[in-house]
PDB file of C-alpha atoms and ligand atoms in Angstrom:
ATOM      1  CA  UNK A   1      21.775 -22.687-112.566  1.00  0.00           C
ATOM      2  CA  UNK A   2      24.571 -24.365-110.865  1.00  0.00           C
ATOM      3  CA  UNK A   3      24.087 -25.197-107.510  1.00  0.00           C
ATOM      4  CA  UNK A   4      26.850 -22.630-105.264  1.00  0.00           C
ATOM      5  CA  UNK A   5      24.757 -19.805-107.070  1.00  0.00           C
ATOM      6  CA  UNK A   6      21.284 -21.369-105.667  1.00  0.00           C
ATOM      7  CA  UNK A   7      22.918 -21.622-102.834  1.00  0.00           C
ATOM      8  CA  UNK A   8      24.341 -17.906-102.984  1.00  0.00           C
ATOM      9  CA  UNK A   9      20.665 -17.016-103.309  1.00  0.00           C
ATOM     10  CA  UNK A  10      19.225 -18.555-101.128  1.00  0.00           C
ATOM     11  CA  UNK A  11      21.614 -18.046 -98.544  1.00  0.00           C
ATOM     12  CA  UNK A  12      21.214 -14.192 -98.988  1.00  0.00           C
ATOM     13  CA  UNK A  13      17.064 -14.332 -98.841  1.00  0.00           C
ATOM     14  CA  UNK A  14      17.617 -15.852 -95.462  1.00  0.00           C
ATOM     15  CA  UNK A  15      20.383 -14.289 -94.060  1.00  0.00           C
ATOM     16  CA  UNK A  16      22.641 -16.956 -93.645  1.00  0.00           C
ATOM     17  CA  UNK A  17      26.555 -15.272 -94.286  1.00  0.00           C
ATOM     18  CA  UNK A  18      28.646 -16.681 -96.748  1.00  0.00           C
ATOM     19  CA  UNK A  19      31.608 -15.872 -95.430  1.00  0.00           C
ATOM     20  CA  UNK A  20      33.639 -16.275 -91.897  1.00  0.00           C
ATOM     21  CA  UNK A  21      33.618 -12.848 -90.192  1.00  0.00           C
ATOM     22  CA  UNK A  22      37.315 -11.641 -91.070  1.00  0.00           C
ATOM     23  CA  UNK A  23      38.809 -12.455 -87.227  1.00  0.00           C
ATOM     24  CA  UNK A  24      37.947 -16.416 -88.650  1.00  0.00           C
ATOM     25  CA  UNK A  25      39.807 -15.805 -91.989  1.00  0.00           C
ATOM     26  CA  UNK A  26      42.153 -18.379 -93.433  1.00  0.00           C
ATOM     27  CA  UNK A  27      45.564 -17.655 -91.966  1.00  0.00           C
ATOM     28  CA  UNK A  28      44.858 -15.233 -89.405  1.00  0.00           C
ATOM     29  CA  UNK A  29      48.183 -14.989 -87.775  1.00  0.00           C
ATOM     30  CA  UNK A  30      46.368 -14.098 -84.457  1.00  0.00           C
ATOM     31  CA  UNK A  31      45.355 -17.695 -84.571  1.00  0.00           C
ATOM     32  CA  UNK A  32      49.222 -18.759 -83.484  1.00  0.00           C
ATOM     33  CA  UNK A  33      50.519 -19.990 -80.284  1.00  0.00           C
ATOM     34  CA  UNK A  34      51.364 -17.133 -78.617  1.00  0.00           C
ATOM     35  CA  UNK A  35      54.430 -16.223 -78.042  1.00  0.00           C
ATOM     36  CA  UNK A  36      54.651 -15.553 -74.081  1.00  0.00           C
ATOM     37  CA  UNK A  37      57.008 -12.917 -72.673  1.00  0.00           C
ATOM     38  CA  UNK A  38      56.769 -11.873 -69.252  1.00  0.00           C
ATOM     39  CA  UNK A  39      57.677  -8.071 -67.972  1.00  0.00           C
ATOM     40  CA  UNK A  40      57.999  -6.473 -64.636  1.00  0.00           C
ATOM     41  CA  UNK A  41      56.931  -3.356 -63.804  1.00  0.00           C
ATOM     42  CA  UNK A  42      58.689  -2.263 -60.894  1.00  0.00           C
ATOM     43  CA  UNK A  43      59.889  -5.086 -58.123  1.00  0.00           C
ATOM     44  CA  UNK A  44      59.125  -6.071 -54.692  1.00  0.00           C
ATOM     45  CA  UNK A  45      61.277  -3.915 -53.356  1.00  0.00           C
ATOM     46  CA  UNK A  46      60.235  -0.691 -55.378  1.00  0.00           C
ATOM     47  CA  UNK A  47      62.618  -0.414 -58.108  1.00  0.00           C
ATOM     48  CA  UNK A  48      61.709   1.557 -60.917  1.00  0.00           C
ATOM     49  CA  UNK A  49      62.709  -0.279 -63.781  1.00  0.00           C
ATOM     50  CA  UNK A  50      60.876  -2.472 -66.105  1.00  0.00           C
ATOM     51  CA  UNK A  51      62.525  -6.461 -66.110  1.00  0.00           C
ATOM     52  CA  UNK A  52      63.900  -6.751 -68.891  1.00  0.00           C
ATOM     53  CA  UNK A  53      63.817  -3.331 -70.468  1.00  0.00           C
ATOM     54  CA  UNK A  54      64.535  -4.466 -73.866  1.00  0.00           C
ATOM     55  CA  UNK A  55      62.055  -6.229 -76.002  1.00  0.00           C
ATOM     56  CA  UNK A  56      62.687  -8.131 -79.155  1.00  0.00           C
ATOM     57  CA  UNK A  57      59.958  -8.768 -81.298  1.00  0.00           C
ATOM     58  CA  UNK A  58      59.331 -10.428 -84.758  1.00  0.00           C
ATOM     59  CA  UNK A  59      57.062  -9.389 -87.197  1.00  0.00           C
ATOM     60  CA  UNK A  60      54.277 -11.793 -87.919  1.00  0.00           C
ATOM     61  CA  UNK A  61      54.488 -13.910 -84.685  1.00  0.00           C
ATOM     62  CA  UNK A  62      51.736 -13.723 -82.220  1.00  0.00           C
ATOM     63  CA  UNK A  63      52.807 -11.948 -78.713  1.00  0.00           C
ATOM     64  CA  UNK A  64      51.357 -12.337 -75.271  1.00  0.00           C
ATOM     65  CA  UNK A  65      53.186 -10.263 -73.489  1.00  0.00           C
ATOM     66  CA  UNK A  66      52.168 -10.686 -69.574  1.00  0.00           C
ATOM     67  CA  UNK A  67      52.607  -7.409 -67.835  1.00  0.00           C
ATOM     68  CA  UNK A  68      53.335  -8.329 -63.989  1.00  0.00           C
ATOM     69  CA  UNK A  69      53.505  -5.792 -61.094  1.00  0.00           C
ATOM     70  CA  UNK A  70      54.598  -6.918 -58.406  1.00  0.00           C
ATOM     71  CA  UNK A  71      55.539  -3.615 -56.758  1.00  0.00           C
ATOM     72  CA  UNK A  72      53.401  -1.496 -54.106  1.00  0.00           C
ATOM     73  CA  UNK A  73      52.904   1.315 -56.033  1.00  0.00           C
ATOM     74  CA  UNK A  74      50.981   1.773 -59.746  1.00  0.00           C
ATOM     75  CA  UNK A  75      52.834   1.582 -63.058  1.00  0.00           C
ATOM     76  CA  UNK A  76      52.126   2.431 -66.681  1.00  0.00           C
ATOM     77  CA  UNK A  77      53.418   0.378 -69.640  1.00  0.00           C
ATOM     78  CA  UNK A  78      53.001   3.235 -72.274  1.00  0.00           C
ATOM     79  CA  UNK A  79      55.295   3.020 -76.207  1.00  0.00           C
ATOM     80  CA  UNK A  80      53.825   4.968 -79.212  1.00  0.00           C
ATOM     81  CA  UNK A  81      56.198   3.418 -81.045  1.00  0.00           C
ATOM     82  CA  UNK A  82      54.425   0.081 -80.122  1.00  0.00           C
ATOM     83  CA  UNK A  83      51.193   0.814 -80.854  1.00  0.00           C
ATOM     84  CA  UNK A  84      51.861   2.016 -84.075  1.00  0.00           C
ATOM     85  CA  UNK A  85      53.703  -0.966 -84.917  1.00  0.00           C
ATOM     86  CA  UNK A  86      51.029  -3.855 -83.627  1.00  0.00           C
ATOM     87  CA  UNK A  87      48.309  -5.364 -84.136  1.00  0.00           C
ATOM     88  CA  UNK A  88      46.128  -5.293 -80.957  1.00  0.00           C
ATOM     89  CA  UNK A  89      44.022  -8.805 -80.675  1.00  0.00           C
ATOM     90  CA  UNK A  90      43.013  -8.387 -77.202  1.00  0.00           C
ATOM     91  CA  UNK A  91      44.304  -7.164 -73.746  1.00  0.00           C
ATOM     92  CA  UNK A  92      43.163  -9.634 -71.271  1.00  0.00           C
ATOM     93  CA  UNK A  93      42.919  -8.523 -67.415  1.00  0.00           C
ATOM     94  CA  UNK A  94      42.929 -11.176 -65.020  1.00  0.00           C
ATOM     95  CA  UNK A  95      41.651 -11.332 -61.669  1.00  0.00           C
ATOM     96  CA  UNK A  96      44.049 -12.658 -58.335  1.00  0.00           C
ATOM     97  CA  UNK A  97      43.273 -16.198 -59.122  1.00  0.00           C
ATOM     98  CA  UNK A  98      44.569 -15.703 -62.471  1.00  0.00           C
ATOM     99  CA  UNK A  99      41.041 -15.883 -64.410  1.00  0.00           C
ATOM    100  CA  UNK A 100      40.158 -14.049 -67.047  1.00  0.00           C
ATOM    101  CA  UNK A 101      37.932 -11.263 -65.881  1.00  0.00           C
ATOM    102  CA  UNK A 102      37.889  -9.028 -68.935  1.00  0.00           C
ATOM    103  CA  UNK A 103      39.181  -8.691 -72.114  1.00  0.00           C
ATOM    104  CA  UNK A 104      39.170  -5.238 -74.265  1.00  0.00           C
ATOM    105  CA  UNK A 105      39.825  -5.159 -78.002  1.00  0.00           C
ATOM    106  CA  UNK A 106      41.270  -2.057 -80.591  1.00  0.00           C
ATOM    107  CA  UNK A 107      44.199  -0.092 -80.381  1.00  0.00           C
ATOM    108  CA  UNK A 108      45.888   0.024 -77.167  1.00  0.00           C
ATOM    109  CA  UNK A 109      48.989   2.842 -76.596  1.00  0.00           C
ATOM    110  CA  UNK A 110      49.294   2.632 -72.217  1.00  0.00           C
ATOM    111  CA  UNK A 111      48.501  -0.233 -70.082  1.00  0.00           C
ATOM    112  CA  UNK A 112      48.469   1.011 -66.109  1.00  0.00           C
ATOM    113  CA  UNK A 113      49.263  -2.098 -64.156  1.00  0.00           C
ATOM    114  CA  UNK A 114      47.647  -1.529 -60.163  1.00  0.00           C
ATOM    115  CA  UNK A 115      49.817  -3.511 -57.125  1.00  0.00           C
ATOM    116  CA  UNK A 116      50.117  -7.356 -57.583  1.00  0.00           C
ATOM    117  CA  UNK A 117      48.284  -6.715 -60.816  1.00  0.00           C
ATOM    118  CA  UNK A 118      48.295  -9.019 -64.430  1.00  0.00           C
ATOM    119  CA  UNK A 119      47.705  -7.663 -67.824  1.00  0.00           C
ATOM    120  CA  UNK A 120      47.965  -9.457 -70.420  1.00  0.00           C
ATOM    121  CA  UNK A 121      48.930  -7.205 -74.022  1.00  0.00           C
ATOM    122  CA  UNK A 122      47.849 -10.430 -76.999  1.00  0.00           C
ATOM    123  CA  UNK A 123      49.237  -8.749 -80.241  1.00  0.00           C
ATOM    124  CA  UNK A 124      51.170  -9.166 -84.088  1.00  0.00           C
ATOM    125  CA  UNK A 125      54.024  -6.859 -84.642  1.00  0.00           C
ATOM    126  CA  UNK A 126      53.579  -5.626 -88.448  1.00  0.00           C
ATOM    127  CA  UNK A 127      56.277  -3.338 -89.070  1.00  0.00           C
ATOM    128  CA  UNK A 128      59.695  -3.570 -87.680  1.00  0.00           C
ATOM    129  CA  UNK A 129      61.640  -0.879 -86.220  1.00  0.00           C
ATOM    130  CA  UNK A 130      63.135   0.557 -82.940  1.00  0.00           C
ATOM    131  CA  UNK A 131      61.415   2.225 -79.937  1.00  0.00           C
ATOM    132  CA  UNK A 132      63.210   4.153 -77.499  1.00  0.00           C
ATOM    133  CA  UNK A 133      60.038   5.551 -75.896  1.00  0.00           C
ATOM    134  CA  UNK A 134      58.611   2.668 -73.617  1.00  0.00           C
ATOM    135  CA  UNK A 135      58.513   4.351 -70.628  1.00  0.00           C
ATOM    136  CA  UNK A 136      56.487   4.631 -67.526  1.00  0.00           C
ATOM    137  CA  UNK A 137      53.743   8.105 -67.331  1.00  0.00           C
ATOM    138  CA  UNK A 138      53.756   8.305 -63.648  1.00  0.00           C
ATOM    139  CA  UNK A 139      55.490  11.653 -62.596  1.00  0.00           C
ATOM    140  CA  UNK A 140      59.090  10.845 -61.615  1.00  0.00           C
ATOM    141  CA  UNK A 141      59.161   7.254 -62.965  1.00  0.00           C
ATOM    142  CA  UNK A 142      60.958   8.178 -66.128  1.00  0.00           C
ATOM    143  CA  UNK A 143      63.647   9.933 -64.508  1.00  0.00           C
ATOM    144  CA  UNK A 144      64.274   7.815 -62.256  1.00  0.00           C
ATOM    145  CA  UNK A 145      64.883   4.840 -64.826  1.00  0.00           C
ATOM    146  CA  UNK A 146      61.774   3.488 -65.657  1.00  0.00           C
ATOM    147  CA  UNK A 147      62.255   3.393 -69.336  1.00  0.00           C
ATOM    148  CA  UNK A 148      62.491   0.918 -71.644  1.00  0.00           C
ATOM    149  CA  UNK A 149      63.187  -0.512 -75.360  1.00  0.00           C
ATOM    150  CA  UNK A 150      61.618  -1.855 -78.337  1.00  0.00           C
ATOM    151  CA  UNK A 151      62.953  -3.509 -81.115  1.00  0.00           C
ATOM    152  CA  UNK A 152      60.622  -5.308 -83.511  1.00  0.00           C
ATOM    153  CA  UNK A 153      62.779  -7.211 -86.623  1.00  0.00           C
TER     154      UNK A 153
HETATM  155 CU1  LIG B   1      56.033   3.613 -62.684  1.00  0.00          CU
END
């Protein structure tokens, strides 16, 4: 008996695993150096608008995208056509001294951003395409101009 299938055996009697869980697998591009890009929502002095409002994206780089409000009032950072075209490895919230406080995992479609708030949005594009739907929910937002775009190539 050679000695990886002792091994294999006795490995599974105890319980040891064999295998890295599949987040530690060989070539995980979620293991990159993010890419950082950072986005407004709103301004200072109340604009609605998101800075920039178009986003260029690669497929198969890692993305940190650092959503920033720096305005008084709430904002969403909601795309379907994002979600659908990402993989989510975290969203990080930080607190006002810029430490981590919490980090949530899965799919993610709308980030709401409170006053002088940080999210951070960690994912992988995996299919290109074009998004004209990044928007923000809040009644009146959108029609006033807080829309955006998303191009992933
Ligand atoms: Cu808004």
């Amino acid at each position: 008996m050679r000695r990886s299938v002792v091994y294999s055996i006795v490995a599974s009697v105890i319980g040891v695993p064999l295998h890295s869980s599949p987040s530690q697998a060989e070539g995980d591009l979620t293991k990159q150096q993010p890419i950082e890009i950072r986005i407004q929502l709103g301004s200072e002095t109340d604009a609605l608008r998101f800075f920039p409002d178009t986003i260029r994206l690669t497929t198969g780089r890692l993305y940190k995208l650092i959503l920033n409000n720096p305005s008084p009032q709430k904002h969403y950072f909601s795309s379907e056509g994002l979600s659908q075209a990402v993989f989510t490895r975290k969203v990080q919230i930080n607190g006002r001294d810029g430490q981590p406080i919490a980090e949530v995992k899965g799919s993610i479609r709308e980030i709401e951003v409170y006053p002088n708030g940080t999210a951070e949005w960690w994912f992988v594009p995996i299919k290109a395409g074009e998004f004209n739907d990044l928007y923000c929910t809040i009644r009146g937002h959108t029609e006033d101009g807080m829309v955006g775009k998303i191009v992933i190539r």
